[in-house]
Amino acid sequence: MNGPYGWAAQQLTEYLVQLGACEEVPAAVRTGLDRAAEAFEAEAGVVVREGTVVASLGFPARESPPADWGVSGAYVPGLGELPSMHSPFDGGWIALAREDEPFSVQEAALLRGMAQALAQTVRMLELVHSLRSRQGLLERLAQIQRSIVERTDLDSLLEAIVNGAGELVGGDVITLRLLDDGVLRLAAASGVDDSTRTRLSGRTLVGPLPTELSLHEDPSHPFLAPEGLQSVMTAPVLRNGHPCGVLAVASRSAGLYGADEREAMVAFAEHASLALTDAHNHADAVHRALHDPLTELPNRSLFVDRLRQAEQRSARAGTAVGVLFLDLDGFKTINDSLGHGRGDELLIAIAARLSEALRAGDTAARLGGDEFAVLVDGLTDEREAVLVAKRMLDALRAPVDLGGHIVTARASIGVATARGPGGDLLRDADLAMYQAKSQGRDRVVSFDGDMHAAMVASVALEHELRQALTEGGLWLAYQPIVDLETGAFIAAEALCRWTLPPLEFIPLAEETGLIVPLGAWVLEEACRTAASWPGDLAVTVNVSSVQLRSAEFVATVAGALSRGGLPADRLILELTETVLMTDFKRTAGLLRELQTLGVRIAIDDFGTGHSSLQYLKALPLDTLKIPKPFIDTLDEGGGELARAIVDLGRSFGLTVVAEGIETEAQRDALRALGCTRGQGYLFARPLTAEALLTAV
Ligand code: C2E
Ligand code: MG
Ligand code: MG
């Protein structure tokens, strides 16, 4: 190439090639200055960006030229003031100076070209660099997100966030502090020595937590001063949208944190927020899965889990574990009369009382409905469990105010204890609770092995009874009810027969609910049989309270009558007094429906339950039956009771039937009292359907 332009073009081409070999901005600036100085045979030079000298040449070490060097004068130590030229470069300039010969216009033009080439190179390198660090940031954040999704342990997740911030935001000290009960605690940190750790953790928070990103470059800032740090950038960390901590990066040099660093910082703080929110919500879900929402007590699955652990512990420690199974007495009545809202209030109050009466380390749980369980751990003596149970009963007895209604809670508690695992304490305590109920409630009963045997037997029995019902193993006996004057049969009572006496299998059928299909079968069978009886001989059928509670009862009765072809006035249903007393309103409605059908109602064993004259008047009744014990003792005081019932019957216009008459003396005494109807071995035992027909 010829002439000054050929020289210039060649210089510029070489310059570009040399810059192209640089991979970092500082190296490019350095090369840009050195090669330019070489091309112009300059002794000294500087590159200034944003008011700062970023590269210099020809100056003694540690003697940095002033920031306006080459623009207003070019003094070089040892050489003096030299001729110089400069060209704008990326918000600053590049300046050169040489001895002897001033620069020509062409040279100045070439320097401008070089400065442009250098600026382009720097911009390109900066772009590549920011793309790379962005890529690194995205990769790191993706990794953190994966860890959150995989529910990596929270501590190591926070550690990873702090390390990521250290690498990609930069800094010497990186901390993540979280608010815990008014105190800021160090949750994760890097570059922190023991003394800083102590200084930063466990500080009581004064004022609110920061809610936005902030940057402090004041070395006297309390966070910075003790470590000789120059700048700190903090970002808020939130849990479910509420500030809960601070992520901080701090550096020993100033000016480190620009727009990119702020952006990365926000991203790391947001990921910390994400991790904390997720961990919190997960813990919350776990809590909800293991607790009763109403009382906040542990639920059955948590209770069983704690029980298993306690059993293992007790095996090692040689102590006993106890389970108290607690069922409130009469909770249904409270719920029905005061409403479910009040019922809930009562359950909450009970839960609080149980928790208060607990010893440390013991667990109270709500198993469902009005059932609670208490786990007592580390017993040296099994009897302690019973003492705890009695204390619980006492604690419950204090009156509870349910919106102005003062209620006294009572409960039946079953207690079971064991040393070591292998048993089923909850089931045993449940069985014992059942015993407590049947022994009259409001008491504590301890489990013993016989209860379990009895339960196993009753399960087997229930199975057999169910089978008998479906396979025709049951039959009905009929015991005549006679006119005491003439001895004529007025009606016959249907009595269910099986391999066991009814007093044994009827209660079992009631407990298991089997009484509902069983009772329906009795009704069906009795109506069908009685339809073929001569004259207007009626049939009486015993009905259990459990049957009355089932919604289909009236339909069952109506169905049995129509299928059997029996006129309704020839069916008498025998109910017990307790049926009438519980849920009086509902029973009254039911009896009126039955009355509408034309069916008559008798009260069996009248006078053994809680009698109330009120219901005799209010309910559509037909017959009262005097129980056998009153007949047995007719001549030793029972006569008074029999007489009272006969008189009551007369004044309310009800028929009175005396049951269990075995002697003529009893019959005569009843006749003298004015009782017109009777039933008993004196007249006839319960008979088969065929035998009854021949006896009529
Ligand atoms: P209940 O309804 O009071 O029936 C009268 C019971 O007294 C019958 O006993 C009958 O056999 C017995 N009995 C009658 N006269 C005499 C007598 O002179 N001396 C003696 N020692 N006993 C007499 P059973 O058949 O054993 O029935 C017992 C109870 O079982 C019945 O008492 C009734 O409550 C219940 N039951 C029987 N069958 C059914 C049924 O189909 N459904 C329901 N829910 N309960 C039934
Ligand atoms: Mg009866
Ligand atoms: Mg009876």
XYZ file of C-alpha atoms and ligand atoms in Angstrom:
744
model
C 0.000 0.000 0.000
C 1.192 3.460 -0.886
C 0.944 6.913 0.651
C -0.248 7.946 4.037
C -3.725 6.360 3.515
C -2.273 2.983 2.568
C -0.199 3.098 5.741
C -3.207 4.048 7.817
C -5.418 1.288 6.399
C -2.757 -1.303 7.116
C -2.246 -0.007 10.663
C -5.984 -0.163 11.325
C -6.303 -3.701 9.949
C -3.467 -4.933 12.147
C -4.972 -3.114 15.102
C -8.328 -4.864 14.595
C -6.668 -8.266 14.369
C -4.827 -7.656 17.622
C -7.987 -6.506 19.400
C -9.865 -9.515 18.054
C -7.552 -11.813 19.988
C -8.648 -10.292 23.320
C -11.281 -12.103 25.418
C -11.787 -9.687 28.295
C -12.526 -5.949 28.363
C -9.435 -4.953 30.449
C -7.138 -6.914 28.106
C -8.717 -5.267 25.056
C -8.243 -1.786 26.547
C -4.634 -2.609 27.451
C -3.883 -3.979 23.973
C -5.742 -1.074 22.343
C -3.527 1.439 24.145
C -0.245 -0.446 23.686
C -0.762 -1.103 19.944
C -1.834 2.495 19.274
C 1.256 3.811 21.084
C 3.399 1.445 19.024
C 1.849 2.574 15.748
C 2.482 6.251 16.529
C 5.803 5.648 18.336
C 4.320 7.374 21.375
C 6.125 7.361 24.754
C 3.026 7.751 26.901
C -0.725 7.286 26.721
C -3.952 6.779 28.695
C -7.425 5.363 28.235
C -10.083 7.124 30.307
C -13.608 5.723 30.766
C -16.318 7.344 32.841
C -13.859 9.800 34.354
C -11.382 7.139 35.465
C -8.042 6.170 33.990
C -8.503 2.513 33.080
C -5.125 1.991 31.358
C -1.901 3.998 31.108
C 1.501 3.699 29.528
C 4.855 5.371 30.123
C 4.237 6.381 33.714
C 6.219 5.098 36.672
C 4.524 2.398 38.717
C 2.054 3.747 41.302
C 2.106 7.169 39.618
C -1.229 7.342 37.947
C -1.734 10.245 35.491
C -4.558 12.707 36.186
C -7.936 11.942 34.599
C -7.629 14.866 32.152
C -4.190 13.837 30.938
C -3.730 14.309 27.197
C -6.705 16.667 26.911
C -5.289 19.622 28.764
C -1.551 19.075 28.740
C 0.459 15.866 28.701
C 3.069 15.888 31.371
C 5.170 12.774 31.681
C 7.436 12.405 34.723
C 11.065 12.420 33.591
C 10.178 13.699 30.092
C 8.245 16.860 30.886
C 5.378 18.335 28.890
C 5.000 16.479 25.553
C 3.005 17.049 22.345
C -0.207 14.998 22.468
C -3.400 14.025 20.633
C -6.618 12.413 21.815
C -9.773 10.884 20.444
C -13.170 10.272 22.057
C -13.687 6.707 23.186
C -16.800 5.264 24.819
C -17.702 8.158 27.133
C -14.003 8.963 27.657
C -10.949 9.178 25.449
C -7.734 7.643 24.413
C -4.726 10.041 24.480
C -1.107 9.650 23.317
C 2.030 11.798 23.699
C 5.452 11.548 22.081
C 8.763 13.360 22.276
C 9.979 15.730 19.554
C 7.422 15.499 16.730
C 3.821 16.698 17.136
C 1.061 14.485 15.623
C -0.220 15.147 12.125
C -3.868 15.556 11.089
C -3.699 12.147 9.380
C -2.381 10.575 12.540
C -5.217 12.105 14.554
C -7.693 10.653 12.012
C -6.126 7.219 12.378
C -6.333 7.447 16.177
C -10.064 8.191 15.838
C -10.445 5.066 13.719
C -8.541 3.035 16.305
C -10.625 4.462 19.142
C -13.810 3.481 17.281
C -12.474 -0.033 16.712
C -11.562 -0.332 20.383
C -14.986 0.944 21.487
C -16.697 -1.614 19.264
C -14.534 -4.405 20.608
C -15.241 -3.367 24.198
C -18.999 -3.208 23.555
C -18.936 -6.621 21.905
C -16.933 -8.136 24.778
C -19.249 -6.573 27.348
C -22.245 -7.987 25.559
C -20.726 -11.472 25.457
C -19.807 -11.177 29.107
C -23.287 -10.135 30.207
C -24.797 -12.909 28.105
C -22.508 -15.405 29.803
C -23.273 -14.180 33.302
C -26.981 -14.123 32.468
C -26.675 -17.697 31.288
C -24.909 -18.587 34.549
C -27.598 -16.821 36.541
C -30.413 -18.601 34.738
C -28.731 -21.967 35.189
C -28.227 -21.349 38.884
C -31.821 -20.188 39.390
C -33.167 -23.187 37.481
C -31.156 -25.442 39.758
C -32.624 -23.734 42.839
C -36.130 -24.090 41.420
C -35.555 -27.798 40.888
C -34.429 -28.135 44.497
C -37.565 -26.331 45.687
C -39.771 -28.649 43.651
C -37.908 -31.694 44.951
C -38.335 -30.354 48.520
C -34.612 -30.437 49.211
C -33.995 -29.728 52.875
C -34.585 -25.999 53.457
C -31.231 -25.272 55.108
C -29.199 -26.592 52.209
C -31.482 -24.761 49.781
C -30.855 -21.442 51.528
C -27.155 -22.283 51.592
C -27.260 -22.790 47.798
C -29.008 -19.432 47.349
C -26.378 -17.645 49.424
C -23.560 -19.326 47.488
C -25.231 -18.479 44.181
C -25.552 -14.837 45.210
C -21.877 -14.847 46.232
C -20.822 -16.131 42.836
C -23.142 -14.241 40.543
C -23.787 -10.991 42.414
C -20.344 -10.938 43.991
C -19.136 -9.898 47.413
C -17.026 -10.905 50.378
C -19.774 -11.454 52.945
C -23.139 -12.907 51.969
C -25.859 -13.468 54.548
C -29.450 -14.550 54.653
C -31.129 -13.576 57.922
C -34.671 -14.553 58.846
C -37.020 -13.111 61.413
C -37.934 -15.636 64.067
C -40.048 -14.480 66.977
C -38.858 -10.862 66.723
C -35.208 -11.874 66.400
C -33.149 -11.874 63.205
C -31.287 -15.154 62.923
C -28.588 -16.115 60.457
C -30.124 -18.822 58.292
C -27.270 -19.148 55.798
C -24.022 -17.296 55.174
C -20.776 -17.351 53.268
C -17.510 -15.507 53.965
C -18.568 -15.057 57.589
C -16.164 -15.745 60.443
C -17.257 -16.714 63.936
C -17.243 -13.214 65.381
C -19.329 -11.841 62.492
C -21.652 -14.813 62.859
C -22.207 -13.926 66.496
C -22.634 -10.267 65.652
C -25.229 -10.938 62.965
C -27.301 -13.664 64.534
C -29.855 -13.373 67.289
C -30.277 -9.630 66.993
C -33.641 -8.267 68.008
C -35.223 -6.485 65.093
C -35.902 -2.804 65.615
C -38.324 -1.309 63.132
C -39.852 -3.059 60.166
C -38.023 -5.374 57.790
C -36.911 -3.783 54.485
C -39.388 -4.151 51.647
C -37.186 -3.066 48.748
C -33.719 -3.511 47.351
C -31.240 -1.016 48.754
C -27.563 -0.216 48.360
C -25.328 1.395 51.005
C -21.839 2.587 50.136
C -21.107 4.264 53.428
C -18.241 2.419 55.175
C -19.525 3.658 58.549
C -22.813 1.785 58.040
C -23.275 -0.466 61.106
C -23.434 -3.546 58.899
C -20.187 -2.670 57.123
C -17.897 -0.985 59.625
C -16.836 -3.911 61.845
C -15.595 -5.936 58.853
C -14.084 -3.022 56.939
C -16.596 -3.475 54.136
C -17.292 -0.708 51.606
C -20.694 -1.482 50.188
C -23.690 -3.606 51.012
C -26.732 -4.448 48.940
C -29.805 -5.861 50.687
C -32.970 -7.358 49.275
C -36.186 -8.283 51.114
C -37.142 -11.929 51.490
C -40.878 -12.637 51.753
C -42.976 -15.523 52.929
C -46.444 -15.710 51.399
C -45.951 -12.060 50.420
C -44.943 -10.813 53.884
C -41.392 -9.647 54.687
C -39.649 -12.315 56.745
C -35.956 -11.683 56.255
C -33.074 -10.043 54.382
C -30.565 -11.278 51.850
C -27.381 -9.177 51.947
C -24.196 -9.117 49.862
C -21.340 -6.925 51.061
C -18.018 -6.126 49.459
C -14.641 -4.738 50.523
C -14.515 -2.691 47.318
C -16.902 0.034 46.277
C -18.738 0.362 42.972
C -19.193 -3.365 42.486
C -22.965 -3.415 42.353
C -24.410 -2.153 39.061
C -27.669 -2.813 37.258
C -26.820 -6.444 36.446
C -25.903 -7.183 40.037
C -29.111 -5.604 41.290
C -31.111 -7.701 38.900
C -29.350 -10.893 39.972
C -29.762 -9.937 43.638
C -33.513 -9.506 43.214
C -33.678 -12.886 41.484
C -31.858 -14.653 44.336
C -33.996 -12.922 46.982
C -37.128 -13.939 45.080
C -35.946 -17.518 44.982
C -35.288 -17.445 48.714
C -38.864 -16.165 49.114
C -40.127 -18.964 46.910
C -38.240 -21.597 48.909
C -39.429 -20.238 52.264
C -43.049 -19.894 51.128
C -43.093 -23.400 49.728
C -41.465 -24.894 52.827
C -43.916 -23.041 55.051
C -46.967 -24.079 53.030
C -45.758 -27.642 52.878
C -45.226 -27.724 56.643
C -48.680 -26.203 56.971
C -50.243 -28.915 54.801
C -48.481 -31.603 56.810
C -49.785 -30.004 59.999
C -53.310 -29.942 58.618
C -53.092 -33.587 57.591
C -52.174 -34.558 61.140
C -54.458 -32.309 63.191
C -58.145 -31.941 63.815
C -59.222 -28.624 62.284
C -61.819 -27.869 64.971
C -59.792 -28.371 68.148
C -56.254 -28.172 66.692
C -55.481 -31.373 68.581
C -53.512 -34.156 66.866
C -55.803 -36.450 64.889
C -55.988 -40.228 64.921
C -53.083 -40.833 62.543
C -50.689 -38.583 64.471
C -51.897 -40.142 67.721
C -51.273 -43.671 66.467
C -47.832 -42.598 65.264
C -46.935 -41.124 68.666
C -48.325 -44.212 70.359
C -46.047 -46.467 68.296
C -43.036 -44.323 69.227
C -44.008 -44.312 72.896
C -44.332 -48.097 72.839
C -40.815 -48.449 71.419
C -39.479 -46.050 74.044
C -41.245 -47.851 76.850
C -39.737 -51.165 75.763
C -36.250 -49.647 76.032
C -36.876 -47.727 79.246
C -38.779 -50.479 81.031
C -41.756 -48.192 81.634
C -45.409 -48.500 80.645
C -47.521 -46.549 78.134
C -51.179 -45.819 78.737
C -54.013 -44.887 76.414
C -57.156 -43.229 77.726
C -60.122 -43.492 75.381
C -62.628 -40.797 76.249
C -66.176 -40.478 74.937
C -68.425 -37.665 76.113
C -71.679 -38.689 77.765
C -74.804 -37.244 76.229
C -73.001 -35.144 73.634
C -75.696 -35.899 71.070
C -78.344 -34.386 73.331
C -76.325 -31.161 73.665
C -75.738 -31.068 69.922
C -79.418 -31.686 69.152
C -80.804 -29.276 71.704
C -78.302 -26.362 71.507
C -77.207 -26.777 67.871
C -73.985 -27.863 66.214
C -72.292 -24.510 66.763
C -72.593 -24.890 70.530
C -71.597 -28.536 70.222
C -68.416 -27.435 68.468
C -67.755 -24.890 71.212
C -68.067 -27.625 73.786
C -65.607 -29.844 71.916
C -63.115 -26.971 71.739
C -63.514 -26.349 75.481
C -63.028 -30.058 76.199
C -59.900 -30.124 74.050
C -58.484 -27.185 76.020
C -59.262 -28.849 79.365
C -57.631 -32.089 78.292
C -54.532 -30.273 77.093
C -54.285 -28.378 80.386
C -54.613 -31.545 82.442
C -51.837 -33.229 80.448
C -48.348 -33.828 81.735
C -45.487 -32.595 79.553
C -44.762 -35.090 76.787
C -48.239 -36.619 76.830
C -50.563 -36.253 73.845
C -54.274 -35.530 73.673
C -55.958 -36.227 70.340
C -59.420 -35.960 68.863
C -60.355 -39.199 67.181
C -63.585 -37.849 65.708
C -67.061 -36.885 66.888
C -67.042 -36.707 70.668
C -64.184 -39.195 71.013
C -60.812 -38.164 72.373
C -57.710 -40.124 73.261
C -54.864 -39.332 75.609
C -51.432 -40.921 75.483
C -49.595 -41.106 78.800
C -45.958 -41.996 78.481
C -43.201 -43.216 80.789
C -45.360 -44.728 83.544
C -43.553 -46.607 86.285
C -46.849 -47.940 87.581
C -49.840 -48.774 85.371
C -52.208 -47.374 87.990
C -50.936 -43.868 87.234
C -52.894 -44.010 83.975
C -56.139 -44.457 85.908
C -55.207 -41.516 88.125
C -54.626 -39.351 85.065
C -58.011 -40.484 83.704
C -59.754 -39.549 86.960
C -58.042 -36.169 86.868
C -59.365 -35.695 83.329
C -62.911 -36.499 84.466
C -62.593 -33.921 87.236
C -61.193 -31.342 84.835
C -64.168 -31.894 82.524
C -66.728 -31.466 85.280
C -66.217 -27.714 85.686
C -69.244 -26.042 84.061
C -68.901 -24.747 80.496
C -70.780 -21.668 79.372
C -72.180 -22.247 75.883
C -73.645 -18.885 74.975
C -75.534 -18.600 78.260
C -76.324 -22.307 78.583
C -74.300 -23.747 81.430
C -73.348 -27.298 80.604
C -71.495 -29.838 82.705
C -69.496 -32.196 80.537
C -69.149 -35.773 81.644
C -67.352 -38.602 79.966
C -66.746 -42.310 80.022
C -63.073 -43.222 79.914
C -61.494 -46.559 79.097
C -57.869 -47.096 80.086
C -55.401 -49.583 78.656
C -51.692 -49.866 79.395
C -48.781 -51.875 78.039
C -45.045 -52.276 78.409
C -43.637 -52.261 74.895
C -45.204 -52.669 71.449
C -47.259 -55.465 69.952
C -50.716 -54.806 71.354
C -53.565 -52.608 70.247
C -53.909 -50.176 73.120
C -56.337 -47.911 71.321
C -58.750 -50.779 70.648
C -58.404 -52.085 74.210
C -59.049 -48.644 75.700
C -62.042 -48.293 73.358
C -63.460 -51.579 74.667
C -62.916 -50.472 78.250
C -64.664 -47.173 77.448
C -67.591 -49.203 76.162
C -67.708 -51.002 79.501
C -67.643 -47.640 81.281
C -70.667 -46.609 79.213
C -72.602 -49.764 79.958
C -71.756 -49.564 83.654
C -73.593 -46.247 83.801
C -71.228 -43.662 82.248
C -69.288 -40.858 83.960
C -66.570 -43.239 85.127
C -63.179 -44.763 84.389
C -62.841 -48.462 83.550
C -59.561 -50.287 82.975
C -59.221 -52.824 80.226
C -58.828 -56.469 81.095
C -58.302 -59.469 78.840
C -61.851 -60.795 79.338
C -63.210 -57.758 77.539
C -61.285 -58.711 74.485
C -62.453 -62.323 74.629
C -66.002 -61.044 75.015
C -65.562 -58.810 72.013
C -64.181 -61.604 69.853
C -67.107 -63.761 70.917
C -69.622 -61.061 70.118
C -68.100 -60.545 66.675
C -68.473 -64.271 65.987
C -72.011 -64.189 67.356
C -72.954 -61.240 65.223
C -71.735 -63.132 62.197
C -73.856 -66.160 63.104
C -76.918 -64.036 63.811
C -76.571 -62.279 60.471
C -76.367 -65.665 58.809
C -79.419 -66.936 60.704
C -81.376 -63.887 59.549
C -80.564 -64.386 55.878
C -80.761 -68.188 55.885
C -84.030 -68.652 57.765
C -82.505 -69.662 61.117
C -84.891 -67.451 63.128
C -88.525 -68.123 63.972
C -91.279 -66.476 65.969
C -93.058 -67.841 69.031
C -96.451 -66.386 69.960
C -97.549 -65.971 73.560
C -101.277 -65.382 74.048
C -102.564 -62.322 75.883
C -105.851 -63.290 77.553
C -108.960 -61.743 79.048
C -108.496 -62.262 82.803
C -112.262 -62.786 83.308
C -113.003 -65.281 80.542
C -109.543 -66.618 79.618
C -110.264 -65.856 75.951
C -107.313 -64.985 73.693
C -107.302 -61.294 72.801
C -103.893 -61.100 71.142
C -100.538 -62.862 70.944
C -97.066 -61.370 71.413
C -94.524 -62.304 68.757
C -91.231 -63.288 70.429
C -88.146 -63.892 68.352
C -86.440 -67.272 68.705
C -82.926 -68.415 67.872
C -80.324 -70.753 69.390
C -79.754 -68.132 72.154
C -82.355 -66.460 74.406
C -83.551 -63.071 73.069
C -82.154 -61.240 76.103
C -78.705 -62.213 74.813
C -79.000 -61.716 71.074
C -81.386 -58.734 70.928
C -78.903 -56.369 72.710
C -76.155 -57.578 70.348
C -78.389 -56.922 67.346
C -79.108 -53.443 68.725
C -75.411 -52.639 69.183
C -74.524 -53.744 65.685
C -77.530 -52.244 63.959
C -78.582 -55.702 62.846
C -81.815 -55.094 64.734
C -83.066 -52.983 61.815
C -83.255 -55.832 59.247
C -84.074 -58.310 62.012
C -86.965 -56.184 63.273
C -88.222 -55.725 59.720
C -88.244 -59.503 59.299
C -90.166 -59.946 62.587
C -92.789 -57.416 61.449
C -93.127 -59.056 58.060
C -93.410 -62.564 59.511
C -95.787 -61.574 62.337
C -98.167 -59.691 60.016
C -98.235 -62.540 57.495
C -98.906 -65.125 60.240
C -101.498 -63.065 62.122
C -103.458 -62.403 58.921
C -104.636 -66.047 58.992
C -105.723 -65.977 62.646
C -109.408 -66.338 63.423
C -111.631 -63.441 64.500
C -109.955 -60.172 65.436
C -107.039 -61.752 67.328
C -104.275 -59.113 67.282
C -100.507 -59.553 67.180
C -98.065 -57.510 69.249
C -94.524 -56.944 68.018
C -91.575 -55.659 70.071
C -89.776 -52.680 68.524
C -86.328 -51.519 69.581
C -85.384 -47.842 69.886
C -82.717 -48.392 67.212
C -85.436 -49.363 64.726
C -87.419 -46.231 65.527
C -84.387 -44.090 64.732
C -84.174 -45.438 61.191
C -85.890 -43.146 58.719
C -87.804 -45.945 56.980
C -89.559 -47.297 60.056
C -93.102 -46.173 59.232
C -92.710 -47.402 55.650
C -91.459 -50.761 56.933
C -94.556 -51.142 59.117
C -96.913 -50.094 56.329
C -95.184 -52.490 53.903
C -95.401 -55.433 56.323
C -99.126 -54.798 56.851
C -99.991 -54.549 53.177
C -97.802 -57.460 52.063
C -99.108 -59.626 54.923
C -102.715 -58.569 54.300
C -103.249 -57.694 57.973
C -105.667 -54.890 58.938
C -103.650 -52.210 60.764
C -105.873 -52.285 63.867
C -104.741 -55.876 64.512
C -101.084 -54.833 64.904
C -99.820 -53.528 68.238
C -96.254 -52.241 68.529
C -94.548 -52.608 71.923
C -92.107 -49.794 72.699
C -90.101 -49.141 75.849
C -90.367 -46.020 77.946
C -86.792 -44.901 77.234
C -87.711 -44.577 73.548
C -90.319 -41.999 74.457
C -88.024 -40.004 76.681
C -85.148 -39.577 74.229
C -85.965 -37.119 71.510
C -89.575 -36.775 72.580
C -90.549 -34.450 69.725
C -89.437 -36.798 66.981
C -90.976 -39.851 68.668
C -94.287 -38.047 69.109
C -94.377 -37.282 65.379
C -93.551 -40.882 64.574
C -96.283 -42.257 66.831
C -98.828 -39.962 65.209
C -97.850 -41.290 61.792
C -98.312 -44.844 63.069
C -101.641 -43.862 64.575
C -102.677 -42.521 61.185
C -101.866 -45.932 59.712
C -104.252 -47.415 62.308
C -101.586 -49.257 64.280
C -101.817 -49.349 68.111
C -98.980 -48.633 70.549
C -98.205 -50.398 73.813
C -95.608 -49.418 76.413
C -93.685 -52.528 77.446
C -92.360 -52.924 81.001
C -94.091 -49.725 82.037
C -92.746 -48.231 85.254
C -89.177 -49.471 84.945
C -87.920 -46.462 83.008
C -88.221 -42.757 83.657
C -91.962 -42.412 83.665
C -93.571 -39.128 82.962
C -97.263 -38.534 83.169
C -96.880 -35.854 80.564
C -96.277 -38.223 77.706
C -99.132 -40.535 78.688
C -101.341 -37.583 77.988
C -99.552 -36.238 74.945
C -98.944 -39.437 72.976
C -101.431 -41.625 71.091
C -100.988 -44.733 73.276
C -103.246 -47.779 73.577
C -101.796 -50.165 76.173
C -99.535 -50.240 79.244
C -97.807 -53.519 80.171
C -97.027 -54.193 83.829
C -93.572 -55.812 84.036
C -93.185 -59.289 85.520
C -91.205 -58.197 88.640
C -94.240 -56.196 89.845
C -96.399 -59.318 89.424
C -93.836 -61.533 91.177
C -94.010 -59.310 94.253
C -97.757 -58.703 94.180
C -98.182 -59.743 97.825
C -95.045 -57.982 99.157
C -95.426 -54.372 98.045
C -95.376 -54.832 94.258
C -99.130 -54.621 94.497
C -98.830 -50.894 95.069
C -97.014 -50.434 91.768
C -99.390 -52.723 89.858
C -102.341 -50.856 91.353
C -100.835 -47.491 90.404
C -100.404 -48.616 86.799
C -103.929 -49.998 86.612
C -105.267 -46.699 87.998
C -103.166 -44.662 85.574
C -104.451 -46.788 82.696
C -108.007 -46.242 83.790
C -107.677 -42.462 84.105
C -105.967 -42.137 80.709
C -108.312 -44.627 79.025
C -105.558 -47.174 78.304
C -105.704 -50.962 78.329
C -103.464 -52.537 81.011
C -101.832 -55.942 80.441
C -100.073 -57.750 83.294
C -97.053 -59.781 82.182
C -95.537 -62.970 83.586
C -98.554 -64.272 85.504
C -97.576 -67.708 86.789
C -100.096 -68.418 89.562
C -103.839 -68.246 90.049
C -103.270 -66.100 93.144
C -101.503 -63.524 90.981
C -104.343 -63.624 88.463
C -106.965 -63.190 91.190
C -105.091 -60.344 92.826
C -104.846 -58.557 89.468
C -108.514 -59.072 88.812
C -109.236 -57.567 92.223
C -107.149 -54.537 91.247
C -109.280 -54.089 88.145
C -106.691 -55.335 85.631
C -108.523 -56.937 82.697
C -105.742 -58.430 80.564
C -102.867 -60.772 81.312
C -100.044 -62.816 79.835
C -98.042 -65.582 81.469
C -97.173 -69.250 81.822
C -100.411 -69.699 83.802
C -102.338 -69.274 80.537
C -99.809 -70.293 77.911
C -96.105 -70.337 77.228
C -94.838 -68.798 73.984
C -96.106 -71.238 71.307
C -95.268 -72.085 67.743
C -97.631 -70.572 65.170
C -99.279 -73.998 64.664
C -99.655 -74.661 68.389
C -101.244 -71.250 68.872
C -103.898 -72.019 66.227
C -104.908 -75.248 67.964
C -104.972 -73.534 71.370
C -107.238 -70.668 70.324
P -90.864 -58.751 76.681
O -91.299 -58.026 75.471
O -91.199 -58.121 77.984
O -91.479 -60.169 76.551
C -91.948 -60.902 77.611
C -90.954 -61.903 78.057
O -91.417 -62.535 79.234
C -90.741 -63.044 77.045
O -89.426 -63.466 77.180
C -91.648 -64.121 77.568
O -91.272 -65.428 77.169
C -91.455 -63.942 79.036
N -92.624 -64.475 79.816
C -93.927 -64.386 79.527
N -94.691 -64.976 80.521
C -93.812 -65.432 81.455
C -93.971 -66.120 82.712
O -95.068 -66.420 83.153
N -92.850 -66.421 83.402
C -91.604 -66.113 82.902
N -90.525 -66.454 83.640
N -91.419 -65.462 81.733
C -92.532 -65.123 81.016
P -88.481 -63.715 75.976
O -89.222 -64.336 74.871
O -87.263 -64.374 76.483
O -88.146 -62.267 75.505
C -87.364 -61.427 76.286
C -87.350 -60.038 75.762
O -86.672 -60.006 74.508
C -88.720 -59.470 75.453
O -89.298 -58.980 76.629
C -88.402 -58.408 74.477
O -88.017 -57.246 75.141
C -87.224 -58.994 73.755
N -87.667 -59.508 72.451
C -88.144 -60.736 72.147
N -88.423 -60.803 70.828
C -88.135 -59.596 70.307
C -88.228 -59.040 68.995
O -88.668 -59.649 68.018
N -87.820 -57.745 68.844
C -87.346 -57.020 69.896
N -86.962 -55.786 69.687
N -87.256 -57.510 71.139
C -87.669 -58.794 71.338
Mg -92.827 -57.253 74.798
Mg -92.385 -56.888 78.853
